[in-house]
Amino acid sequence: MEKQEAKRLGHRLVLVVYPFQGHINPMLQLATILYSKGFSITIAHPQFNSPNHENHPEFHFVSIPDGLSKTNFSPSNFMAAISALNSNCEAPFQQYMEEMMKVEDPHDRVAGVVYDGFMHFAQVVAINLKLPGINVRTSAAATLLLFAVFPDAHHEKGYISFPESLAQAPVPELQSLDLKGILGSTEIPTPILELRATVTDTTKKASAIIVNTVHFLEQQTLTKVQEHFPSPVFSLGPFHKLAPSASSSLLKEDSSCISWLDKQAPKSVICISFGSMVSMDEKELVEMAWGLANSEQPFLWVVRPGSVRGLEWIELLPESFKERVEGRGCIVKWAPQKEVLAHGAVGGFWSHCGWNSTLESVCEGVPMLCRPYFGDQGLSAKYVCSVWKVGLELEGDLERGKIERAIRRLMVETEGVEIRQRAKDLKHKAELCLSEDGSTYNALNELAQHILSFG
Ligand code: UDP
């Protein structure tokens, strides 16, 4: 601790969090990374889904009044959440920053506002206060490009294509993306068009852009991104490996699954988790259960309470299923996912392809079964299955026979062996990026210099 205090640079960064699990985790990891470079850290977060302050005594936390309790706010309405947070948090955040800067210690000066790209109000406040704003992308760099070319990109017959005049697809496999997979519809709703315009405009005004990606994973894409945005882009991923930080789970992690994994054979278990937002219907739950049972593979299944519409948890699953998978299956409500994926018994990950889960799997060399639901998940699945070729996609309706075959293809058949080898290679490459003179290591040093150059 004393050593860390000695390294403090006298520069404080204020990080603004978008309060959903898939954004809280990378933002707190980024805070740990920046702290390790000597910056003092303030975490500004809305009252909703507050991270646990006690896990990070090294940071200063400030809770921004978000006014959400006075509205008909539903966390599952993504667009409404972003819009409400941006309009409600701007004034209190600006007031907080003004007061903080009034009583500023010259040895602890605010050097910039580092904000999640969805909290675009923070860039406005940064400009008002003549502070540098640093935009953080917690999903793939390709999503920056996709947002930038909407709606000019063609979206005919339900597919969105990068037009040649504007921005060719960074890699051929991403040339044509299924719009329905991304938005749940073949029409682009007006609020999404408005959001993409604001987010892109804000990103263009930022003094720097940080992306939770690894350079070699998105090399061509990053070149295109840099052509689109004037400020320097820093690929600092995978955040969770660069500076492992305390858990920031909003739900309680059930670590009994780790002792269960300890008893399983190496690389034998398929882990299933669809993250913090995806929901499914009862039929899908039942088909998944029997697909897993019939695959004869050991499995660790995370079913988040409330994620099956109309159910509290898994009360619908019959005794016959439980008897059939006794000892071979472990079902929990929330797991310490990074630890699970790093466990030697895990040989496959059936995922919704949230970007954090994708990176966590890639970094542990775990091959994936991809089942994207919405947003950037379809794009991540394309990367996994078609570009990096470290997974298989489970398309169409969820049906037990199809699930059983897909699991066996990934876990026991020759095809799976080849996929596993590629996943192992990818893990190795990601490790090299973190080591001295690796792309992430260098990008972090360059970012620290860039921030200090703001004066
Ligand atoms: N996660 C976890 N335990 C679980 C399921 C998920 O700790 O049982 C973590 C996971 O490691 C990841 C985050 O929750 O860091 C989910 O983020 P992701 O981008 O994968 O998906 P989202 O929840 O945003 O859809």
Short mmCIF file of C-alpha atoms and ligand atoms in Angstrom, two decimals:
data_model
loop_
_atom_site.label_atom_id
_atom_site.label_comp_id
_atom_site.label_asym_id
_atom_site.label_seq_id
_atom_site.Cartn_x
_atom_site.Cartn_y
_atom_site.Cartn_z
CA MET A 1 0.00 0.00 0.00
CA GLU A 2 2.80 2.38 0.97
CA LYS A 3 4.53 1.63 -2.32
CA GLN A 4 1.32 2.40 -4.24
CA GLU A 5 0.82 5.68 -2.35
CA ALA A 6 4.40 6.70 -3.18
CA LYS A 7 3.62 6.29 -6.87
CA ARG A 8 0.53 8.60 -6.85
CA LEU A 9 0.94 11.13 -9.64
CA GLY A 10 -1.22 13.88 -8.20
CA HIS A 11 -3.72 13.45 -11.04
CA ARG A 12 -7.26 12.30 -10.46
CA LEU A 13 -9.51 10.66 -13.03
CA VAL A 14 -13.27 10.65 -12.54
CA LEU A 15 -14.84 7.51 -14.02
CA VAL A 16 -18.54 7.57 -14.93
CA VAL A 17 -20.22 4.16 -14.83
CA TYR A 18 -23.21 2.92 -16.87
CA PRO A 19 -24.96 0.89 -14.18
CA PHE A 20 -25.40 -2.56 -15.72
CA GLN A 21 -23.33 -5.63 -14.90
CA GLY A 22 -21.65 -5.94 -18.30
CA HIS A 23 -20.49 -2.31 -18.00
CA ILE A 24 -19.80 -2.10 -14.26
CA ASN A 25 -17.28 -4.97 -14.43
CA PRO A 26 -15.04 -3.55 -17.17
CA MET A 27 -15.28 0.00 -15.80
CA LEU A 28 -14.09 -1.04 -12.33
CA GLN A 29 -11.38 -3.14 -13.94
CA LEU A 30 -10.30 -0.09 -15.95
CA ALA A 31 -10.28 1.95 -12.73
CA THR A 32 -7.91 -0.62 -11.21
CA ILE A 33 -5.68 -0.42 -14.29
CA LEU A 34 -5.51 3.39 -14.17
CA TYR A 35 -4.91 3.31 -10.41
CA SER A 36 -1.99 0.94 -11.00
CA LYS A 37 -0.47 3.62 -13.26
CA GLY A 38 -0.54 6.15 -10.42
CA PHE A 39 -3.81 7.99 -11.10
CA SER A 40 -6.15 8.64 -8.19
CA ILE A 41 -9.65 7.43 -8.92
CA THR A 42 -13.15 8.73 -8.27
CA ILE A 43 -15.99 6.46 -9.37
CA ALA A 44 -19.17 8.39 -10.17
CA HIS A 45 -22.16 6.09 -10.53
CA PRO A 46 -25.94 6.46 -10.60
CA GLN A 47 -27.81 5.39 -7.46
CA PHE A 48 -29.35 2.50 -9.40
CA ASN A 49 -27.28 -0.73 -9.26
CA SER A 50 -24.63 0.87 -7.09
CA PRO A 51 -21.34 -1.06 -7.02
CA ASN A 52 -20.16 -2.17 -3.60
CA HIS A 53 -17.87 0.62 -2.34
CA GLU A 54 -16.32 -1.64 0.30
CA ASN A 55 -14.67 -3.79 -2.36
CA HIS A 56 -12.51 -0.84 -3.42
CA PRO A 57 -11.20 1.17 -0.46
CA GLU A 58 -8.55 2.64 -2.80
CA PHE A 59 -11.20 4.57 -4.80
CA HIS A 60 -13.38 7.48 -3.86
CA PHE A 61 -17.04 6.82 -4.76
CA VAL A 62 -19.77 9.32 -5.49
CA SER A 63 -23.39 8.43 -6.06
CA ILE A 64 -25.15 10.62 -8.64
CA PRO A 65 -28.87 11.21 -8.03
CA ASP A 66 -30.45 9.51 -11.05
CA GLY A 67 -34.13 10.31 -10.46
CA LEU A 68 -35.08 6.86 -11.76
CA SER A 69 -37.38 6.05 -8.85
CA LYS A 70 -39.65 8.92 -9.96
CA THR A 71 -40.08 7.50 -13.47
CA ASN A 72 -41.63 4.35 -14.91
CA PHE A 73 -38.16 3.00 -15.38
CA SER A 74 -37.68 -0.64 -16.32
CA PRO A 75 -34.10 -1.93 -16.49
CA SER A 76 -35.04 -4.23 -19.38
CA ASN A 77 -35.94 -1.22 -21.53
CA PHE A 78 -32.45 -0.46 -22.66
CA MET A 79 -33.24 2.69 -24.64
CA ALA A 80 -35.38 4.22 -21.90
CA ALA A 81 -32.65 3.51 -19.32
CA ILE A 82 -29.95 5.24 -21.35
CA SER A 83 -32.15 8.20 -22.11
CA ALA A 84 -33.29 8.67 -18.48
CA LEU A 85 -29.78 8.29 -17.07
CA ASN A 86 -28.36 10.85 -19.50
CA SER A 87 -31.01 13.45 -18.92
CA ASN A 88 -31.22 12.98 -15.14
CA CYS A 89 -27.54 12.70 -14.25
CA GLU A 90 -26.05 15.60 -16.20
CA ALA A 91 -26.96 18.48 -13.85
CA PRO A 92 -26.05 16.73 -10.56
CA PHE A 93 -22.79 15.47 -12.05
CA GLN A 94 -21.83 18.92 -13.29
CA GLN A 95 -22.63 20.38 -9.87
CA TYR A 96 -20.54 17.72 -8.13
CA MET A 97 -17.59 18.33 -10.47
CA GLU A 98 -17.77 22.12 -10.03
CA GLU A 99 -17.75 21.81 -6.25
CA MET A 100 -14.94 19.29 -6.33
CA MET A 101 -12.81 21.54 -8.55
CA LYS A 102 -13.47 24.60 -6.37
CA VAL A 103 -11.76 22.98 -3.39
CA GLU A 104 -9.18 21.13 -5.43
CA ASP A 105 -5.85 20.21 -3.81
CA PRO A 106 -3.03 21.13 -6.25
CA HIS A 107 -1.53 17.70 -5.54
CA ASP A 108 -4.76 15.95 -6.46
CA ARG A 109 -6.02 17.71 -9.59
CA VAL A 110 -8.73 16.40 -11.88
CA ALA A 111 -6.98 15.27 -15.06
CA GLY A 112 -10.03 14.07 -16.97
CA VAL A 113 -13.45 12.45 -17.07
CA VAL A 114 -13.40 8.82 -18.23
CA TYR A 115 -16.92 7.76 -19.14
CA ASP A 116 -18.77 4.77 -20.51
CA GLY A 117 -19.81 5.67 -24.07
CA PHE A 118 -23.49 5.27 -23.14
CA MET A 119 -23.15 7.95 -20.44
CA HIS A 120 -22.61 10.61 -23.10
CA PHE A 121 -23.70 13.46 -20.80
CA ALA A 122 -20.27 13.16 -19.15
CA GLN A 123 -18.55 14.42 -22.31
CA VAL A 124 -20.81 17.49 -22.25
CA VAL A 125 -19.86 18.16 -18.63
CA ALA A 126 -16.18 17.64 -19.45
CA ILE A 127 -16.40 20.23 -22.26
CA ASN A 128 -18.28 22.68 -20.00
CA LEU A 129 -15.53 22.40 -17.40
CA LYS A 130 -12.70 22.43 -19.96
CA LEU A 131 -11.59 18.97 -18.93
CA PRO A 132 -10.52 16.20 -21.30
CA GLY A 133 -13.23 13.57 -21.81
CA ILE A 134 -12.13 10.00 -22.42
CA ASN A 135 -14.67 7.69 -24.02
CA VAL A 136 -14.70 4.03 -23.03
CA ARG A 137 -16.12 1.29 -25.22
CA THR A 138 -16.89 -1.87 -23.25
CA SER A 139 -17.77 -3.87 -26.37
CA ALA A 140 -15.83 -4.76 -29.51
CA ALA A 141 -14.18 -2.00 -31.53
CA ALA A 142 -16.34 -3.15 -34.45
CA THR A 143 -19.41 -1.82 -32.64
CA LEU A 144 -17.91 1.68 -32.74
CA LEU A 145 -17.71 1.36 -36.49
CA LEU A 146 -21.15 -0.13 -36.79
CA PHE A 147 -22.63 2.73 -34.77
CA ALA A 148 -20.72 5.24 -36.87
CA VAL A 149 -22.04 3.95 -40.20
CA PHE A 150 -25.67 3.59 -39.11
CA PRO A 151 -27.97 4.54 -40.76
CA ASP A 152 -25.97 5.21 -43.90
CA ALA A 153 -25.10 1.55 -44.03
CA HIS A 154 -27.47 -0.35 -46.28
CA HIS A 155 -30.06 -2.31 -44.43
CA GLU A 156 -31.93 -4.14 -47.08
CA LYS A 157 -33.67 -7.48 -46.64
CA GLY A 158 -32.86 -7.54 -42.97
CA TYR A 159 -29.10 -7.29 -43.36
CA ILE A 160 -26.85 -4.37 -42.64
CA SER A 161 -23.82 -4.03 -44.89
CA PHE A 162 -20.93 -1.66 -44.64
CA PRO A 163 -21.11 0.44 -47.85
CA GLU A 164 -17.88 0.70 -49.81
CA SER A 165 -18.01 4.48 -50.05
CA LEU A 166 -18.25 4.98 -46.30
CA ALA A 167 -16.47 2.17 -44.59
CA GLN A 168 -15.85 -1.20 -46.00
CA ALA A 169 -16.30 -4.02 -43.60
CA PRO A 170 -13.17 -4.34 -41.52
CA VAL A 171 -13.06 -8.06 -42.22
CA PRO A 172 -15.10 -9.86 -44.91
CA GLU A 173 -16.96 -11.97 -42.35
CA LEU A 174 -18.51 -8.81 -40.90
CA GLN A 175 -19.58 -7.42 -44.29
CA SER A 176 -23.17 -8.40 -43.85
CA LEU A 177 -24.77 -8.55 -40.42
CA ASP A 178 -28.19 -9.84 -39.59
CA LEU A 179 -30.12 -6.78 -38.47
CA LYS A 180 -32.76 -8.84 -36.75
CA GLY A 181 -30.05 -10.52 -34.69
CA ILE A 182 -28.69 -7.14 -33.67
CA LEU A 183 -31.87 -5.20 -33.03
CA GLY A 184 -34.55 -7.85 -32.80
CA SER A 185 -36.19 -6.23 -35.85
CA THR A 186 -35.44 -5.50 -39.50
CA GLU A 187 -36.48 -1.88 -39.02
CA ILE A 188 -34.15 0.47 -37.16
CA PRO A 189 -36.27 2.23 -34.50
CA THR A 190 -35.91 6.03 -34.27
CA PRO A 191 -34.60 6.05 -30.65
CA ILE A 192 -31.74 3.77 -31.75
CA LEU A 193 -30.93 6.06 -34.66
CA GLU A 194 -30.90 9.02 -32.28
CA LEU A 195 -28.75 7.23 -29.75
CA ARG A 196 -26.24 6.15 -32.37
CA ALA A 197 -25.99 9.76 -33.61
CA THR A 198 -25.39 11.12 -30.11
CA VAL A 199 -22.94 8.41 -29.12
CA THR A 200 -20.96 8.78 -32.35
CA ASP A 201 -20.94 12.55 -32.11
CA THR A 202 -19.78 12.38 -28.48
CA THR A 203 -17.06 9.89 -29.33
CA LYS A 204 -15.76 12.28 -31.98
CA LYS A 205 -15.40 15.02 -29.34
CA ALA A 206 -13.49 12.83 -26.90
CA SER A 207 -9.80 13.46 -26.22
CA ALA A 208 -9.13 9.73 -26.31
CA ILE A 209 -11.00 6.48 -26.85
CA ILE A 210 -10.33 3.37 -24.78
CA VAL A 211 -11.62 0.03 -26.05
CA ASN A 212 -11.74 -3.21 -24.09
CA THR A 213 -10.30 -5.19 -26.96
CA VAL A 214 -7.01 -6.82 -27.83
CA HIS A 215 -5.22 -5.39 -30.85
CA PHE A 216 -4.62 -8.66 -32.70
CA LEU A 217 -8.26 -9.72 -32.28
CA GLU A 218 -9.57 -6.70 -34.19
CA GLN A 219 -6.54 -5.40 -36.04
CA GLN A 220 -8.20 -4.35 -39.31
CA THR A 221 -11.25 -3.04 -37.50
CA LEU A 222 -9.11 -0.85 -35.28
CA THR A 223 -7.45 0.69 -38.32
CA LYS A 224 -10.88 1.57 -39.69
CA VAL A 225 -12.01 2.91 -36.32
CA GLN A 226 -8.99 5.17 -36.14
CA GLU A 227 -9.82 6.52 -39.64
CA HIS A 228 -13.30 7.43 -38.41
CA PHE A 229 -12.48 9.12 -35.12
CA PRO A 230 -9.99 11.98 -34.73
CA SER A 231 -8.74 11.13 -31.24
CA PRO A 232 -6.31 8.31 -30.49
CA VAL A 233 -7.79 4.88 -29.86
CA PHE A 234 -6.18 2.72 -27.14
CA SER A 235 -6.82 -1.03 -27.11
CA LEU A 236 -6.34 -1.85 -23.45
CA GLY A 237 -8.07 -5.20 -23.34
CA PRO A 238 -8.59 -7.61 -21.89
CA PHE A 239 -9.15 -5.33 -18.89
CA HIS A 240 -9.85 -8.24 -16.55
CA LYS A 241 -6.43 -9.75 -17.19
CA LEU A 242 -4.48 -6.52 -17.13
CA ALA A 243 -5.49 -5.68 -13.60
CA PRO A 244 -7.56 -8.37 -11.94
CA SER A 245 -9.79 -6.55 -9.48
CA ALA A 246 -12.22 -7.49 -6.73
CA SER A 247 -15.54 -8.93 -7.89
CA SER A 248 -18.12 -6.33 -8.87
CA SER A 249 -21.03 -8.76 -9.15
CA LEU A 250 -24.41 -7.29 -8.28
CA LEU A 251 -25.68 -10.81 -7.54
CA LYS A 252 -24.12 -13.11 -4.95
CA GLU A 253 -21.64 -15.51 -6.53
CA ASP A 254 -22.19 -19.15 -5.60
CA SER A 255 -18.69 -20.55 -5.26
CA SER A 256 -19.92 -24.06 -4.42
CA CYS A 257 -19.65 -24.69 -8.17
CA ILE A 258 -15.85 -24.40 -7.90
CA SER A 259 -15.68 -27.31 -5.44
CA TRP A 260 -18.02 -29.22 -7.77
CA LEU A 261 -15.68 -28.47 -10.72
CA ASP A 262 -12.72 -29.70 -8.64
CA LYS A 263 -14.25 -33.19 -8.79
CA GLN A 264 -14.66 -33.28 -12.58
CA ALA A 265 -12.24 -34.59 -15.21
CA PRO A 266 -10.04 -32.09 -17.09
CA LYS A 267 -11.79 -30.23 -19.93
CA SER A 268 -14.94 -32.35 -19.52
CA VAL A 269 -17.47 -29.74 -18.36
CA ILE A 270 -19.55 -27.44 -20.53
CA CYS A 271 -20.42 -24.23 -18.71
CA ILE A 272 -23.61 -22.40 -19.68
CA SER A 273 -24.30 -18.76 -18.88
CA PHE A 274 -26.25 -16.07 -20.67
CA GLY A 275 -25.03 -13.09 -18.64
CA SER A 276 -27.01 -10.50 -16.76
CA MET A 277 -29.69 -9.37 -19.24
CA VAL A 278 -30.87 -12.20 -21.51
CA SER A 279 -34.22 -13.80 -20.78
CA MET A 280 -35.87 -16.85 -22.29
CA ASP A 281 -39.21 -18.61 -22.22
CA GLU A 282 -40.18 -21.79 -20.39
CA LYS A 283 -39.98 -23.94 -23.51
CA GLU A 284 -36.38 -22.90 -24.11
CA LEU A 285 -35.49 -23.78 -20.51
CA VAL A 286 -36.99 -27.24 -20.90
CA GLU A 287 -35.30 -27.90 -24.26
CA MET A 288 -31.97 -26.77 -22.82
CA ALA A 289 -32.38 -29.04 -19.81
CA TRP A 290 -33.08 -32.15 -21.89
CA GLY A 291 -30.44 -31.26 -24.48
CA LEU A 292 -27.89 -31.08 -21.65
CA ALA A 293 -29.15 -34.30 -20.08
CA ASN A 294 -29.07 -36.20 -23.40
CA SER A 295 -25.58 -34.94 -24.31
CA GLU A 296 -24.21 -37.10 -21.47
CA GLN A 297 -21.60 -34.37 -20.76
CA PRO A 298 -21.00 -32.90 -17.31
CA PHE A 299 -22.36 -29.36 -17.16
CA LEU A 300 -22.36 -26.26 -14.96
CA TRP A 301 -25.45 -24.24 -15.75
CA VAL A 302 -26.05 -20.68 -14.51
CA VAL A 303 -29.75 -19.86 -14.48
CA ARG A 304 -30.17 -16.30 -13.22
CA PRO A 305 -33.29 -15.92 -11.05
CA GLY A 306 -36.02 -14.25 -13.12
CA SER A 307 -34.28 -14.98 -16.42
CA VAL A 308 -37.00 -17.43 -17.45
CA ARG A 309 -40.12 -15.40 -18.14
CA GLY A 310 -42.94 -16.36 -15.80
CA LEU A 311 -40.72 -18.41 -13.46
CA GLU A 312 -38.81 -17.58 -10.32
CA TRP A 313 -36.03 -19.98 -11.16
CA ILE A 314 -36.06 -23.62 -12.39
CA GLU A 315 -39.12 -24.89 -10.49
CA LEU A 316 -40.57 -26.12 -13.78
CA LEU A 317 -37.89 -28.77 -14.34
CA PRO A 318 -39.21 -32.24 -13.41
CA GLU A 319 -37.74 -34.69 -10.91
CA SER A 320 -36.97 -37.06 -13.81
CA PHE A 321 -34.52 -34.46 -15.17
CA LYS A 322 -32.88 -33.98 -11.78
CA GLU A 323 -32.49 -37.75 -11.32
CA ARG A 324 -31.04 -38.14 -14.80
CA VAL A 325 -28.31 -35.51 -14.27
CA GLU A 326 -27.60 -36.22 -10.60
CA GLY A 327 -23.85 -35.76 -9.97
CA ARG A 328 -23.25 -34.83 -13.61
CA GLY A 329 -24.93 -31.44 -13.59
CA CYS A 330 -24.54 -28.45 -11.29
CA ILE A 331 -27.05 -25.59 -11.52
CA VAL A 332 -26.43 -22.27 -9.77
CA LYS A 333 -28.02 -18.81 -9.77
CA TRP A 334 -24.82 -16.84 -10.38
CA ALA A 335 -21.22 -18.03 -10.60
CA PRO A 336 -17.76 -16.51 -10.20
CA GLN A 337 -17.54 -16.73 -14.00
CA LYS A 338 -13.93 -15.72 -14.54
CA GLU A 339 -12.81 -18.35 -12.02
CA VAL A 340 -15.08 -20.93 -13.62
CA LEU A 341 -13.67 -20.33 -17.11
CA ALA A 342 -10.12 -20.53 -15.78
CA HIS A 343 -10.84 -23.89 -14.11
CA GLY A 344 -9.08 -26.89 -15.68
CA ALA A 345 -12.30 -28.96 -15.72
CA VAL A 346 -14.08 -26.54 -18.08
CA GLY A 347 -13.81 -27.57 -21.73
CA GLY A 348 -16.55 -25.49 -23.35
CA PHE A 349 -18.67 -22.39 -22.78
CA TRP A 350 -22.20 -22.07 -24.10
CA SER A 351 -22.66 -18.30 -24.04
CA HIS A 352 -24.90 -15.48 -25.22
CA CYS A 353 -21.65 -13.82 -26.39
CA GLY A 354 -21.77 -10.69 -24.30
CA TRP A 355 -18.43 -9.02 -24.99
CA ASN A 356 -17.07 -9.57 -21.46
CA SER A 357 -17.96 -13.25 -21.54
CA THR A 358 -16.42 -13.57 -25.00
CA LEU A 359 -13.14 -12.01 -23.89
CA GLU A 360 -13.10 -14.02 -20.67
CA SER A 361 -13.53 -17.24 -22.67
CA VAL A 362 -10.91 -16.30 -25.28
CA CYS A 363 -8.40 -15.46 -22.54
CA GLU A 364 -8.81 -18.90 -20.96
CA GLY A 365 -8.68 -20.74 -24.29
CA VAL A 366 -12.19 -22.12 -23.79
CA PRO A 367 -14.04 -22.96 -27.05
CA MET A 368 -17.55 -21.58 -27.30
CA LEU A 369 -21.03 -22.55 -28.31
CA CYS A 370 -22.60 -19.26 -29.33
CA ARG A 371 -26.23 -18.36 -28.85
CA PRO A 372 -26.49 -14.57 -29.33
CA TYR A 373 -29.76 -12.86 -28.36
CA PHE A 374 -29.53 -9.11 -29.00
CA GLY A 375 -27.32 -6.04 -29.33
CA ASP A 376 -23.64 -6.65 -29.97
CA GLN A 377 -23.93 -10.35 -29.16
CA GLY A 378 -24.50 -11.31 -32.83
CA LEU A 379 -21.36 -9.46 -33.80
CA SER A 380 -19.29 -11.16 -31.07
CA ALA A 381 -20.64 -14.54 -32.22
CA LYS A 382 -19.53 -13.76 -35.79
CA TYR A 383 -16.05 -13.03 -34.51
CA VAL A 384 -15.97 -16.25 -32.46
CA CYS A 385 -17.35 -18.59 -35.12
CA SER A 386 -16.34 -17.07 -38.47
CA VAL A 387 -13.28 -14.88 -37.85
CA TRP A 388 -11.34 -16.50 -34.98
CA LYS A 389 -13.02 -19.89 -35.54
CA VAL A 390 -13.01 -20.84 -31.86
CA GLY A 391 -16.66 -21.75 -31.56
CA LEU A 392 -19.85 -23.04 -33.14
CA GLU A 393 -23.09 -21.14 -33.48
CA LEU A 394 -26.35 -22.60 -32.25
CA GLU A 395 -28.89 -21.11 -34.65
CA GLY A 396 -32.67 -21.26 -34.97
CA ASP A 397 -35.13 -22.52 -32.37
CA LEU A 398 -33.67 -24.16 -29.30
CA GLU A 399 -34.51 -27.83 -29.60
CA ARG A 400 -33.13 -30.67 -27.47
CA GLY A 401 -31.79 -32.83 -30.34
CA LYS A 402 -29.97 -29.88 -31.88
CA ILE A 403 -28.50 -28.88 -28.50
CA GLU A 404 -27.31 -32.42 -27.77
CA ARG A 405 -25.55 -32.64 -31.17
CA ALA A 406 -23.95 -29.19 -30.85
CA ILE A 407 -22.57 -30.01 -27.39
CA ARG A 408 -21.12 -33.30 -28.59
CA ARG A 409 -19.59 -31.63 -31.67
CA LEU A 410 -17.84 -29.12 -29.45
CA MET A 411 -16.88 -31.33 -26.53
CA VAL A 412 -16.03 -34.75 -27.97
CA GLU A 413 -15.82 -34.82 -31.76
CA THR A 414 -12.79 -34.14 -33.99
CA GLU A 415 -14.23 -30.79 -35.03
CA GLY A 416 -14.13 -29.78 -31.37
CA VAL A 417 -10.50 -30.86 -31.03
CA GLU A 418 -9.50 -28.48 -33.84
CA ILE A 419 -11.56 -25.65 -32.38
CA ARG A 420 -9.95 -26.26 -28.99
CA GLN A 421 -6.46 -26.04 -30.49
CA ARG A 422 -7.30 -22.67 -32.10
CA ALA A 423 -8.75 -21.44 -28.80
CA LYS A 424 -5.51 -22.44 -27.07
CA ASP A 425 -3.50 -20.48 -29.65
CA LEU A 426 -5.69 -17.43 -29.16
CA LYS A 427 -5.18 -17.60 -25.40
CA HIS A 428 -1.43 -17.70 -25.90
CA LYS A 429 -1.52 -14.68 -28.22
CA ALA A 430 -3.63 -12.73 -25.71
CA GLU A 431 -1.07 -13.49 -23.00
CA LEU A 432 1.71 -12.11 -25.19
CA CYS A 433 -0.18 -8.82 -25.59
CA LEU A 434 -0.12 -8.35 -21.85
CA SER A 435 3.55 -9.04 -21.39
CA GLU A 436 6.29 -6.41 -21.61
CA ASP A 437 6.27 -4.78 -25.06
CA GLY A 438 2.98 -6.48 -25.94
CA SER A 439 0.29 -4.34 -27.62
CA THR A 440 -1.80 -3.85 -24.48
CA TYR A 441 1.21 -3.18 -22.27
CA ASN A 442 2.42 -0.51 -24.71
CA ALA A 443 -1.05 0.99 -25.22
CA LEU A 444 -1.41 1.47 -21.47
CA ASN A 445 1.89 3.33 -21.21
CA GLU A 446 0.94 5.49 -24.21
CA LEU A 447 -2.46 6.26 -22.68
CA ALA A 448 -0.89 7.29 -19.36
CA GLN A 449 1.48 9.63 -21.23
CA HIS A 450 -1.41 10.99 -23.30
CA ILE A 451 -3.43 11.81 -20.18
CA LEU A 452 -0.45 13.48 -18.50
CA SER A 453 0.14 15.56 -21.66
CA PHE A 454 -3.27 17.25 -21.18
CA GLY A 455 -1.48 19.35 -18.51
N1 UDP B 1 -20.96 -13.06 -14.84
C1 UDP B 1 -20.64 -13.57 -13.62
N2 UDP B 1 -21.34 -14.65 -13.18
C2 UDP B 1 -22.32 -15.25 -13.89
C3 UDP B 1 -22.65 -14.71 -15.15
C4 UDP B 1 -21.94 -13.61 -15.60
O1 UDP B 1 -19.73 -13.08 -12.92
O2 UDP B 1 -22.89 -16.21 -13.41
C5 UDP B 1 -20.19 -11.89 -15.33
C6 UDP B 1 -19.32 -12.26 -16.50
O3 UDP B 1 -18.08 -12.77 -16.04
C7 UDP B 1 -19.20 -10.95 -17.26
C8 UDP B 1 -20.51 -10.22 -16.92
O4 UDP B 1 -21.08 -10.89 -15.80
O5 UDP B 1 -18.10 -10.20 -16.77
C9 UDP B 1 -21.52 -10.28 -18.04
O6 UDP B 1 -21.12 -9.42 -19.05
P1 UDP B 1 -21.35 -9.77 -20.58
O7 UDP B 1 -20.81 -8.63 -21.39
O8 UDP B 1 -20.78 -11.10 -20.91
O9 UDP B 1 -22.90 -9.91 -20.74
P2 UDP B 1 -24.16 -8.99 -20.29
O10 UDP B 1 -24.48 -9.35 -18.91
O11 UDP B 1 -23.74 -7.56 -20.45
O12 UDP B 1 -25.22 -9.40 -21.25
#
